[in-house]
mmCIF file of C-alpha atoms in Angstrom:
data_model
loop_
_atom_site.group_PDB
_atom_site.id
_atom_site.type_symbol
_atom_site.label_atom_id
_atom_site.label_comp_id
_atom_site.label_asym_id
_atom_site.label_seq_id
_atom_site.Cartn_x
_atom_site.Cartn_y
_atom_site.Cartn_z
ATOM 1 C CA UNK A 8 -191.428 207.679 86.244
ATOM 2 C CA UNK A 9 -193.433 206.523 83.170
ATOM 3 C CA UNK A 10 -191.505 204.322 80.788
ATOM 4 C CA UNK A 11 -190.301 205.285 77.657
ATOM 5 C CA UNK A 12 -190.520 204.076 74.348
ATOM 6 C CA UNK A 13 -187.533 202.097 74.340
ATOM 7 C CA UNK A 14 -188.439 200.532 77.937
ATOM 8 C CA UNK A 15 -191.599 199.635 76.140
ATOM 9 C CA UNK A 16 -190.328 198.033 73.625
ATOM 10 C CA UNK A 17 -187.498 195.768 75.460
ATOM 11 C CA UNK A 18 -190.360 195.017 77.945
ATOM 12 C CA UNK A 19 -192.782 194.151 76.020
ATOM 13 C CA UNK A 20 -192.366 194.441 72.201
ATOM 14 C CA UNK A 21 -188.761 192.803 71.931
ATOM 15 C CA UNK A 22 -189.488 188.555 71.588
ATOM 16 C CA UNK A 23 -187.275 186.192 73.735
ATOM 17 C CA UNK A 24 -184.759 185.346 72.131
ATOM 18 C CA UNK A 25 -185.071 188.061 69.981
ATOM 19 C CA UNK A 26 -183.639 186.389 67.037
ATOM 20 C CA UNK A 27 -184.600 182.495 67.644
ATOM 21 C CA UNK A 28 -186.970 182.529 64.556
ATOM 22 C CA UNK A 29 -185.833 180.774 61.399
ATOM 23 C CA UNK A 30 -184.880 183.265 58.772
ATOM 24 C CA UNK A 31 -183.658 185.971 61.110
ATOM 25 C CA UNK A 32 -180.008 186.838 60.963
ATOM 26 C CA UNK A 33 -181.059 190.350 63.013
ATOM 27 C CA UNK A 34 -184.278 190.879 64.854
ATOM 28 C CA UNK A 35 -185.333 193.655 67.037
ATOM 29 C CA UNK A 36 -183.083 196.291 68.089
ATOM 30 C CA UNK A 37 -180.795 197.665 65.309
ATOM 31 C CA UNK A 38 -182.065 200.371 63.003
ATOM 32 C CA UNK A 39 -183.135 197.209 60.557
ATOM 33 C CA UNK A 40 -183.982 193.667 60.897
ATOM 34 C CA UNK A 41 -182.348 191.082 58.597
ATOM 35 C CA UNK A 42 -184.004 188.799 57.105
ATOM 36 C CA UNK A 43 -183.514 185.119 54.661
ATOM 37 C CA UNK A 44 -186.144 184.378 52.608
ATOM 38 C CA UNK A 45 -185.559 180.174 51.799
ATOM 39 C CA UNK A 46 -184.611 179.750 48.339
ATOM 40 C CA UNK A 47 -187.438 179.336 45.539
ATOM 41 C CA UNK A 48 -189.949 181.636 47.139
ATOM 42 C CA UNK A 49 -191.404 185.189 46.569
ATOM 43 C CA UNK A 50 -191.667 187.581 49.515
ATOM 44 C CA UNK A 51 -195.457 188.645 49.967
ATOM 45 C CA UNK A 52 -195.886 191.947 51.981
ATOM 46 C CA UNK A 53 -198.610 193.664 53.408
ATOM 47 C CA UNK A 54 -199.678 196.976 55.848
ATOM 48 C CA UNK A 55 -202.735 197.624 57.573
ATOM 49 C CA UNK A 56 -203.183 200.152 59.942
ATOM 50 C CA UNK A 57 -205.881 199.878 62.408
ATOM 51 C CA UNK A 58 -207.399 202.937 64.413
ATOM 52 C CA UNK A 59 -208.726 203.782 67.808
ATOM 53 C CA UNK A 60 -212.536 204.555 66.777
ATOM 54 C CA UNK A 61 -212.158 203.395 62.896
ATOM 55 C CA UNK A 62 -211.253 199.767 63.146
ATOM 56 C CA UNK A 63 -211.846 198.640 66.691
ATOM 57 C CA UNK A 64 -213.430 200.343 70.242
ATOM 58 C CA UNK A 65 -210.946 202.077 72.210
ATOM 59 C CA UNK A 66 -212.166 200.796 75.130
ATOM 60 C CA UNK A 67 -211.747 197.420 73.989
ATOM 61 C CA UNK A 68 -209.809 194.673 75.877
ATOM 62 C CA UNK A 69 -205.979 195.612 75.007
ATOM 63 C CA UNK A 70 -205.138 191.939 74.318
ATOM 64 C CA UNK A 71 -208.168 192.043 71.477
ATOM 65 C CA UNK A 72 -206.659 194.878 70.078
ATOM 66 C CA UNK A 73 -203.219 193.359 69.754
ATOM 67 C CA UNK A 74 -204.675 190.347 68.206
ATOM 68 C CA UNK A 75 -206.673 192.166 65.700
ATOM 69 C CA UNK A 76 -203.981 194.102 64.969
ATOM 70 C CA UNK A 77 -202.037 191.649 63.640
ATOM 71 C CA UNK A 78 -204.704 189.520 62.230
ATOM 72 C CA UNK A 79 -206.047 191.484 59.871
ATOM 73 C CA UNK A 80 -202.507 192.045 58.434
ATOM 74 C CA UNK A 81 -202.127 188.138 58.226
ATOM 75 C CA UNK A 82 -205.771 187.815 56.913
ATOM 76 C CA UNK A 83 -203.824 189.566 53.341
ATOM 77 C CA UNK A 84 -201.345 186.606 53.802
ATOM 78 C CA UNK A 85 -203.668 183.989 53.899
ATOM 79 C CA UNK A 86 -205.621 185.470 50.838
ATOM 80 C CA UNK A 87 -202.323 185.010 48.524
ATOM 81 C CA UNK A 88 -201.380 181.778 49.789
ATOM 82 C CA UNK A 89 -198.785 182.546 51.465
ATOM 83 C CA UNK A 90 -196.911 181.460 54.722
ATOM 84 C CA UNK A 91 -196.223 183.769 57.339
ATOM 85 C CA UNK A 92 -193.195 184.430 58.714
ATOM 86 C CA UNK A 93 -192.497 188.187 60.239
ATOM 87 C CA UNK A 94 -193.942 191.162 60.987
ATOM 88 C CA UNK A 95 -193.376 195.047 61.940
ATOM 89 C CA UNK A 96 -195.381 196.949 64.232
ATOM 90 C CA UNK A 97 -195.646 200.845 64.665
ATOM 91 C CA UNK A 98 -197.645 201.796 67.670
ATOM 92 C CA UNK A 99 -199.143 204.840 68.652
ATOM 93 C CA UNK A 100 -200.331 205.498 72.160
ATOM 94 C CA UNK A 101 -201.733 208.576 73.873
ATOM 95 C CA UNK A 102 -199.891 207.828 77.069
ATOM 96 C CA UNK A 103 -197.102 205.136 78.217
ATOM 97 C CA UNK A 104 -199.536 203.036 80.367
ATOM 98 C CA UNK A 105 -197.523 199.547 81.076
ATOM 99 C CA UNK A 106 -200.295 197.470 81.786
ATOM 100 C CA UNK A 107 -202.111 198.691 79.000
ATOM 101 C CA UNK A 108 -198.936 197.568 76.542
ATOM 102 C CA UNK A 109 -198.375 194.328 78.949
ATOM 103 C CA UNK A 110 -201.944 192.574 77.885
ATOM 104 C CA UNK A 111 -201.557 194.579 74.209
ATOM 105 C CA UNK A 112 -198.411 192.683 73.717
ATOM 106 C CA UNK A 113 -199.665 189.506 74.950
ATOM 107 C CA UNK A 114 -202.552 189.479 72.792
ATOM 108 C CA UNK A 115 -200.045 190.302 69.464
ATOM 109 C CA UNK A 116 -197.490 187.435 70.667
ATOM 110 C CA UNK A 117 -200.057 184.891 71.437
ATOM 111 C CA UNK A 118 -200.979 185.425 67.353
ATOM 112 C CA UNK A 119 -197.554 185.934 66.511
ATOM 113 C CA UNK A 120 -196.911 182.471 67.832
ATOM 114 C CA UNK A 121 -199.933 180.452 67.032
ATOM 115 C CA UNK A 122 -198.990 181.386 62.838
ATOM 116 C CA UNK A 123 -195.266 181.191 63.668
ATOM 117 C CA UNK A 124 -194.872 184.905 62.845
ATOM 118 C CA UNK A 125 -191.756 186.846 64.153
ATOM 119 C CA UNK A 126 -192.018 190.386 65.254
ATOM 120 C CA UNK A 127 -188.694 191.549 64.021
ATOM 121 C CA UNK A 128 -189.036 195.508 64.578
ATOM 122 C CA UNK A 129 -190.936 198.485 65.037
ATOM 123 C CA UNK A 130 -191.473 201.848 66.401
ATOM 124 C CA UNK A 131 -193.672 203.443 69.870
ATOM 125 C CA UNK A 132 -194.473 207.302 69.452
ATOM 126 C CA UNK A 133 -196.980 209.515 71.081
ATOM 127 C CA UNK A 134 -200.376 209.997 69.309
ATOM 128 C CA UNK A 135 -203.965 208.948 69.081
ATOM 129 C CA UNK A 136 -203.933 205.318 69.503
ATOM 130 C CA UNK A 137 -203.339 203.169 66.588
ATOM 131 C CA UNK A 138 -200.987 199.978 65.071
ATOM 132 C CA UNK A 139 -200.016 199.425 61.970
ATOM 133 C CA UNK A 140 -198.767 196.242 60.816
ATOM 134 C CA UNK A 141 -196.464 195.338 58.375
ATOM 135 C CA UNK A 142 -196.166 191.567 57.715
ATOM 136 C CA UNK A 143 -193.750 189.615 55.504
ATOM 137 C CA UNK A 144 -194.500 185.648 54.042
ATOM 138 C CA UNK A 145 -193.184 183.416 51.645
ATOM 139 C CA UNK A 146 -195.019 181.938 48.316
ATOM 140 C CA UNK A 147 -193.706 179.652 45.814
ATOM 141 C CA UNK A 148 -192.686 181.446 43.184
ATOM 142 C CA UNK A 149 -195.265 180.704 40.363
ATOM 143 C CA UNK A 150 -198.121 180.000 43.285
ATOM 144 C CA UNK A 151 -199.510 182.758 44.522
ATOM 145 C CA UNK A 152 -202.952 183.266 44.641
ATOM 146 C CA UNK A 153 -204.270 186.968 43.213
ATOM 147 C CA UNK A 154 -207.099 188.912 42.610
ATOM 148 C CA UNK A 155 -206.730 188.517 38.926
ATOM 149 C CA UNK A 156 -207.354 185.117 38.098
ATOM 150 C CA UNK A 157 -210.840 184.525 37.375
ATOM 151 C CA UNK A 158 -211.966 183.006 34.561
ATOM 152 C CA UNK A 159 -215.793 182.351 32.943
ATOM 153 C CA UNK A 160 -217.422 179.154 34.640
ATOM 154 C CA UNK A 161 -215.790 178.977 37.575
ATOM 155 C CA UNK A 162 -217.255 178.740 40.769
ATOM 156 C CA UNK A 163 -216.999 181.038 43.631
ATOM 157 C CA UNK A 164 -217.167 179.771 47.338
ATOM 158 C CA UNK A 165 -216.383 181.446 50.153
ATOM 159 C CA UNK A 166 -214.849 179.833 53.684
ATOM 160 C CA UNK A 167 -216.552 180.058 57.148
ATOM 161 C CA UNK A 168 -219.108 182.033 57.044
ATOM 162 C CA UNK A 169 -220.493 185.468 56.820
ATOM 163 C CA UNK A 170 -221.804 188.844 58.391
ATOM 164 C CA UNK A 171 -220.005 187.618 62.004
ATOM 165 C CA UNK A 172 -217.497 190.903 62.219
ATOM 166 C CA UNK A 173 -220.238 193.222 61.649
ATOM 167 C CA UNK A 174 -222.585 191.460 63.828
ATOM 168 C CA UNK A 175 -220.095 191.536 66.705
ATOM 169 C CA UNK A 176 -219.909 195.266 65.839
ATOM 170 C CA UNK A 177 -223.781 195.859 66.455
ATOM 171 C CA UNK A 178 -223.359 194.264 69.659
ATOM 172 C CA UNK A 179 -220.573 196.099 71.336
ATOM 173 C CA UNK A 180 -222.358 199.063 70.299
ATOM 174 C CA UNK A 181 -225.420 197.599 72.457
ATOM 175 C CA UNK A 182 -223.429 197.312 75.097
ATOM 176 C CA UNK A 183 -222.594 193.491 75.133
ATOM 177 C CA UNK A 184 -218.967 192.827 76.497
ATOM 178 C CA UNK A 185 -218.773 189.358 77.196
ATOM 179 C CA UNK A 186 -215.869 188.006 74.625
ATOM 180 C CA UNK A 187 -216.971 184.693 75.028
ATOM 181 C CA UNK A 188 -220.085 185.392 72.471
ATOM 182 C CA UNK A 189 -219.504 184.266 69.537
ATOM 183 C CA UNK A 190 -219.969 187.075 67.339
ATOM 184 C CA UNK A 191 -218.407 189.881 69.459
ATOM 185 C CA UNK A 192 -215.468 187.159 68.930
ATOM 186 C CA UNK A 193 -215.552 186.659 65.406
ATOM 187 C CA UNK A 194 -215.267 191.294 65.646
ATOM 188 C CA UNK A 195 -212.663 191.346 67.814
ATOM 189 C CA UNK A 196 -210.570 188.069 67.560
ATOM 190 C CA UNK A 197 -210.755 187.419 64.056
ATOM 191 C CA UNK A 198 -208.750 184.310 63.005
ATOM 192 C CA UNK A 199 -206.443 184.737 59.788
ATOM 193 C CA UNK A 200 -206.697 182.111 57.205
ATOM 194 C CA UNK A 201 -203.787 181.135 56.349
ATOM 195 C CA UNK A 202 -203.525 177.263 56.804
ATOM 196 C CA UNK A 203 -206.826 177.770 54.359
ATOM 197 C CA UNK A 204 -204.594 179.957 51.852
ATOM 198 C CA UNK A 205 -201.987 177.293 51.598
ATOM 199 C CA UNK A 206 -204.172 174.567 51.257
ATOM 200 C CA UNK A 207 -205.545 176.468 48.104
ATOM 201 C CA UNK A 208 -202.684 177.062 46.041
ATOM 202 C CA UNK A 209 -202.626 175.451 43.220
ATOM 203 C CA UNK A 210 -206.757 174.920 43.348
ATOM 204 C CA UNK A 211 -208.037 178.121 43.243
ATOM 205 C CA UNK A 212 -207.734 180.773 40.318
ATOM 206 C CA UNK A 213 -207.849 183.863 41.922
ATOM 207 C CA UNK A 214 -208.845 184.985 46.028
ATOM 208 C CA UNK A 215 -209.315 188.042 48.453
ATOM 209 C CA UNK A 216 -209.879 188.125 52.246
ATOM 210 C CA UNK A 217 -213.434 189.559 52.540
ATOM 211 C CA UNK A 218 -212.289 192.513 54.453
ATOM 212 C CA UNK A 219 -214.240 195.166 53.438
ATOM 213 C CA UNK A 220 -217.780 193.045 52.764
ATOM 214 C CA UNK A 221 -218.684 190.579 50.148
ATOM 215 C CA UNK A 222 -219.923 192.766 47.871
ATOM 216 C CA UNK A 223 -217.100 195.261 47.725
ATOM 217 C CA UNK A 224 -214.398 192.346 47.444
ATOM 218 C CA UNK A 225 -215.715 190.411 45.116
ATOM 219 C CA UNK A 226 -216.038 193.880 42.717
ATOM 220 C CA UNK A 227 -212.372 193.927 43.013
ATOM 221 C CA UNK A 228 -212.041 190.217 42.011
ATOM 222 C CA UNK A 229 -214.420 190.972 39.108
ATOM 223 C CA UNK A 230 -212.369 193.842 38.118
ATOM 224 C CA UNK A 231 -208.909 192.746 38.299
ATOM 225 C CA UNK A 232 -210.099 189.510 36.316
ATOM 226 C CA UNK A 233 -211.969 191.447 33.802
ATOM 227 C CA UNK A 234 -215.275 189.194 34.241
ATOM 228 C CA UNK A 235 -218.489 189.199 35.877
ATOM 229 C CA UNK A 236 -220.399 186.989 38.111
ATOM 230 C CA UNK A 237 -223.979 185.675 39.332
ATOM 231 C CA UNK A 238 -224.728 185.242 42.884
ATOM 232 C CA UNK A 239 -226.818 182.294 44.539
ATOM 233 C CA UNK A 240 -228.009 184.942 47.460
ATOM 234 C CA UNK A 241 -229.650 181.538 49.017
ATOM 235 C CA UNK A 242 -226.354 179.780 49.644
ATOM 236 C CA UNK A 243 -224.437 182.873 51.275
ATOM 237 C CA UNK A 244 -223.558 181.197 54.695
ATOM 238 C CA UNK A 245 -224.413 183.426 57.279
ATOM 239 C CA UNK A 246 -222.279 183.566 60.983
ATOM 240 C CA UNK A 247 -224.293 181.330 63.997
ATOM 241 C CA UNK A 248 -226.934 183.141 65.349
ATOM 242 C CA UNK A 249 -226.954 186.415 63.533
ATOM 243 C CA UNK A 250 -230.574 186.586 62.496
ATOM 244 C CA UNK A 251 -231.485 186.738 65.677
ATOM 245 C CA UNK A 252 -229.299 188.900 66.657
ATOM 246 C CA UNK A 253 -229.609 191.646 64.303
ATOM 247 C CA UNK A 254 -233.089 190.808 62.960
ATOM 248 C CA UNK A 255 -233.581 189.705 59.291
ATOM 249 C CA UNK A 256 -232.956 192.603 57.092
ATOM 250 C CA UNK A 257 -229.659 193.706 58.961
ATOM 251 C CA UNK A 258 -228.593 190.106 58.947
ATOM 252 C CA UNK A 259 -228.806 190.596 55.409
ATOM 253 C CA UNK A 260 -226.358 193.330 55.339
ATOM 254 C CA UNK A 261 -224.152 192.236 57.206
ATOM 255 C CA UNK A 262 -223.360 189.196 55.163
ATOM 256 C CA UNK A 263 -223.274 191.265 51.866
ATOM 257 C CA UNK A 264 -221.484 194.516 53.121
ATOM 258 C CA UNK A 265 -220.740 194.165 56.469
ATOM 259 C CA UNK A 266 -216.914 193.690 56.280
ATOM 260 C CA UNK A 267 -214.561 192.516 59.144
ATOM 261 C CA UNK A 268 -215.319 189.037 58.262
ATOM 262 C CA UNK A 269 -211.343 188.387 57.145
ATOM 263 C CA UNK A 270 -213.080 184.884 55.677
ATOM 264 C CA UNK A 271 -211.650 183.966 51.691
ATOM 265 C CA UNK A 272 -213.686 184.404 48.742
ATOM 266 C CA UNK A 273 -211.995 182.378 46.209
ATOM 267 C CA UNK A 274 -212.853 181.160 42.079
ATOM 268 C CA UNK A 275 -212.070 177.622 41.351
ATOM 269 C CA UNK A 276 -212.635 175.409 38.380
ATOM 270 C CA UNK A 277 -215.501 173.430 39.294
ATOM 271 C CA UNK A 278 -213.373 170.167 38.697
ATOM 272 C CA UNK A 279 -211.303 171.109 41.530
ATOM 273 C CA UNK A 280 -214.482 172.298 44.205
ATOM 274 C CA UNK A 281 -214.531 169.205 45.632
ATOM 275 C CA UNK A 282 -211.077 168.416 46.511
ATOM 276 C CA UNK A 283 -210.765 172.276 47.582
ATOM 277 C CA UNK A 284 -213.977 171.192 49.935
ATOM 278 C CA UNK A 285 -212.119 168.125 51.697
ATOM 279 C CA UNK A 286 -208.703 170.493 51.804
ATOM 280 C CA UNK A 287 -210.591 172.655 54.001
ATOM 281 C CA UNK A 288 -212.609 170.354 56.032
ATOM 282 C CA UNK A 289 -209.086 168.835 56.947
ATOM 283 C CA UNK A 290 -209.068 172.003 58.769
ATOM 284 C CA UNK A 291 -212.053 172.238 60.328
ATOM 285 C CA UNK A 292 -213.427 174.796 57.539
ATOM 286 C CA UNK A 293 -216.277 174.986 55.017
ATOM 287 C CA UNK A 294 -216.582 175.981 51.970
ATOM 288 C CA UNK A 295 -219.251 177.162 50.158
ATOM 289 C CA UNK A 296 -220.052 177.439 47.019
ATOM 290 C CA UNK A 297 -222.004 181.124 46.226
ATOM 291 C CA UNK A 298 -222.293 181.523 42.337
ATOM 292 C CA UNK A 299 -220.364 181.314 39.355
ATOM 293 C CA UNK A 300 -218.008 183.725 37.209
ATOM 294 C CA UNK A 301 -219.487 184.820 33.946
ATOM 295 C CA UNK A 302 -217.840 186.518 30.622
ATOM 296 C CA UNK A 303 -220.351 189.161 30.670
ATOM 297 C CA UNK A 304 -219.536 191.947 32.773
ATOM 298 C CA UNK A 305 -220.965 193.201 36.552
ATOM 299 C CA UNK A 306 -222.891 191.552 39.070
ATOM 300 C CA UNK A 307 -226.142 189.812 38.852
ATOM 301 C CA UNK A 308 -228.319 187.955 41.703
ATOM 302 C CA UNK A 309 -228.338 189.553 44.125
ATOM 303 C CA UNK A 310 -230.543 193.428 45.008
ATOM 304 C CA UNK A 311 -228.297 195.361 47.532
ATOM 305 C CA UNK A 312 -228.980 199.063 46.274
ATOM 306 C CA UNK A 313 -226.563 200.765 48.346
ATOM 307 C CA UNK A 314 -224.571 198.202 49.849
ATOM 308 C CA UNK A 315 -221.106 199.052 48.571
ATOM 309 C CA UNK A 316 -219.107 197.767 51.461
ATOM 310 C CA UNK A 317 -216.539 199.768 53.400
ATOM 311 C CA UNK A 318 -214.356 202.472 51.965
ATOM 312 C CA UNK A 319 -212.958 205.199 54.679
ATOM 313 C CA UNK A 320 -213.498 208.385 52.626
ATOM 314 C CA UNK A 321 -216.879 207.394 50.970
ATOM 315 C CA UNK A 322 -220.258 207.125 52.409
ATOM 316 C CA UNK A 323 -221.396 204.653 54.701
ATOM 317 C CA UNK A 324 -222.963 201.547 53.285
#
């Protein structure tokens, strides 16, 4: 007999203790989770939903999918600042295959763990295949970082580097399988910034999670801040080996539009790049400066007719 939902879930979605995570008076398996926030800090939330065919192969390895699942939720964590501390997670599967969920769930705790994330509840229903993630964090009250904080002069860097997700991309669609390439990685096991986030606060102005592509992020920085900018297309750091990989002109695009990079674009007073610089390399990250935020409105330095970045009910970039 196939297992249920609720088999699934105690099997495989339910962590062990259940409730051993700080700041959970009730995890899974009561029609709501409670949760304690610590004293002095905001609650940042966030949902992504990611679909069979949309936002990763369906053939994929089921452990990749749980991780990406997840990570690109935390990847909106990391872009506030904020520490992560629980999620939700609604899936929907076309059929109750155990050993599909087994290596699903072990991917999703694996991440769940390594950012000290609890999964606290959920829901399993019948459907075309898809997750969506709800995660929860904590922010000091007057730190978090947002979109709208910008200012003329500052400089904007960006961490890691760029064009990897979509590169990965362009190779699974070859045909290359082998998750120990580093770009098919950087698509499929993208790695949340948060420790980056949190080393930020307080240094940076205003940040985003390059989700969607350079391009079409940084509008929305522009736009919530009210200013414009001028790119140093030069200095944009481009993911190991992509060149060669894509060949120069979609190499290009990829590290202006390509999305699925979950990397931080961030503004910062200049006085502050350098110590923002060492934060990061205390981490093992980079960060590089791209351009500069001007008064005068939209986007100069940069030629990318057509390069909009992602948006699911417009055109294709």
């Amino acid at each position: 007999m196939a297992a249920g939902e609720f088999d699934l879930i105690a099997r495989y979605l339910t962590p062990a203790p259940p409730s051993a995570a700080a700041g959970v008076a009730l995890g899974v398996g009561d029609d709501c989770a409670l949760l304690a926030p610590q004293p002095g800090q905001q609650l940042a939330t966030s949902v992504d939903t990611s679909v069979a065919g949309v936002h990763f192969p369906a053939e994929a390895p089921p452990a990749a999918i749980g991780h990406r699942a997840l990570a690109v939720s935390l990847s909106d964590l990391a872009a506030m600042g904020a520490t992560a501390r629980w999620c939700l997670m609604a899936l929907t599967l076309e059929a109750p295959d155990e050993a599909w969920v087994a290596a699903f769930s072990e991917g999703f705790h694996a991440l769940c763990d390594a950012t000290g994330t609890a999964l606290v509840g959920g829901d399993v229903t019948r459907g075309e295949l898809a997750v969506g993630v709800t995660v929860l964090g904590e922010v000091p009250a007057v730190g978090a970082l947002t979109r709208g904080g910008a200012r003329p002069g500052e400089v904007l860097a960006v961490t890691g580097a760029l064009g990897g997700g979509a590169g990965g991309l362009a190779l699974w669609q070859r045909g290359e399988r082998d998750l120990a390439h580093p770009l098919l990685r950087r698509y499929l096991l993208p790695q949340p910034r948060l420790a980056a986030g949190q080393a930020l606060v307080g240094l940076a102005s205003a940040a985003i999670d390059v989700s969607d592509g350079l391009l079409a992020d940084l509008g929305h920085v522009l736009v919530a801040s009210g200013v414009g900018a001028t790119l140093d297309e030069a200095a944009l750091p481009a993911a190991e080996g992509l060149g060669e990989a894509l060949g120069e002109a979609a190499a290009r695009r990829a590290v202006l539009a390509g999305g699925d990079d979950y990397e931080l674009l961030v503004s910062l007073p200049q006085a502050y790049l350098a110590s923002a610089t060492q934060a990061l390399a205390a981490l093992g990250l980079s960060l590089t400066p791209i351009g500069r935020v001007t008064a005068e409105p939209g986007l100069r330095g940069v030629a990318a007719p057509g390069l909009g970045g992602w948006q699911h009910f417009g055109e294709a970039p």
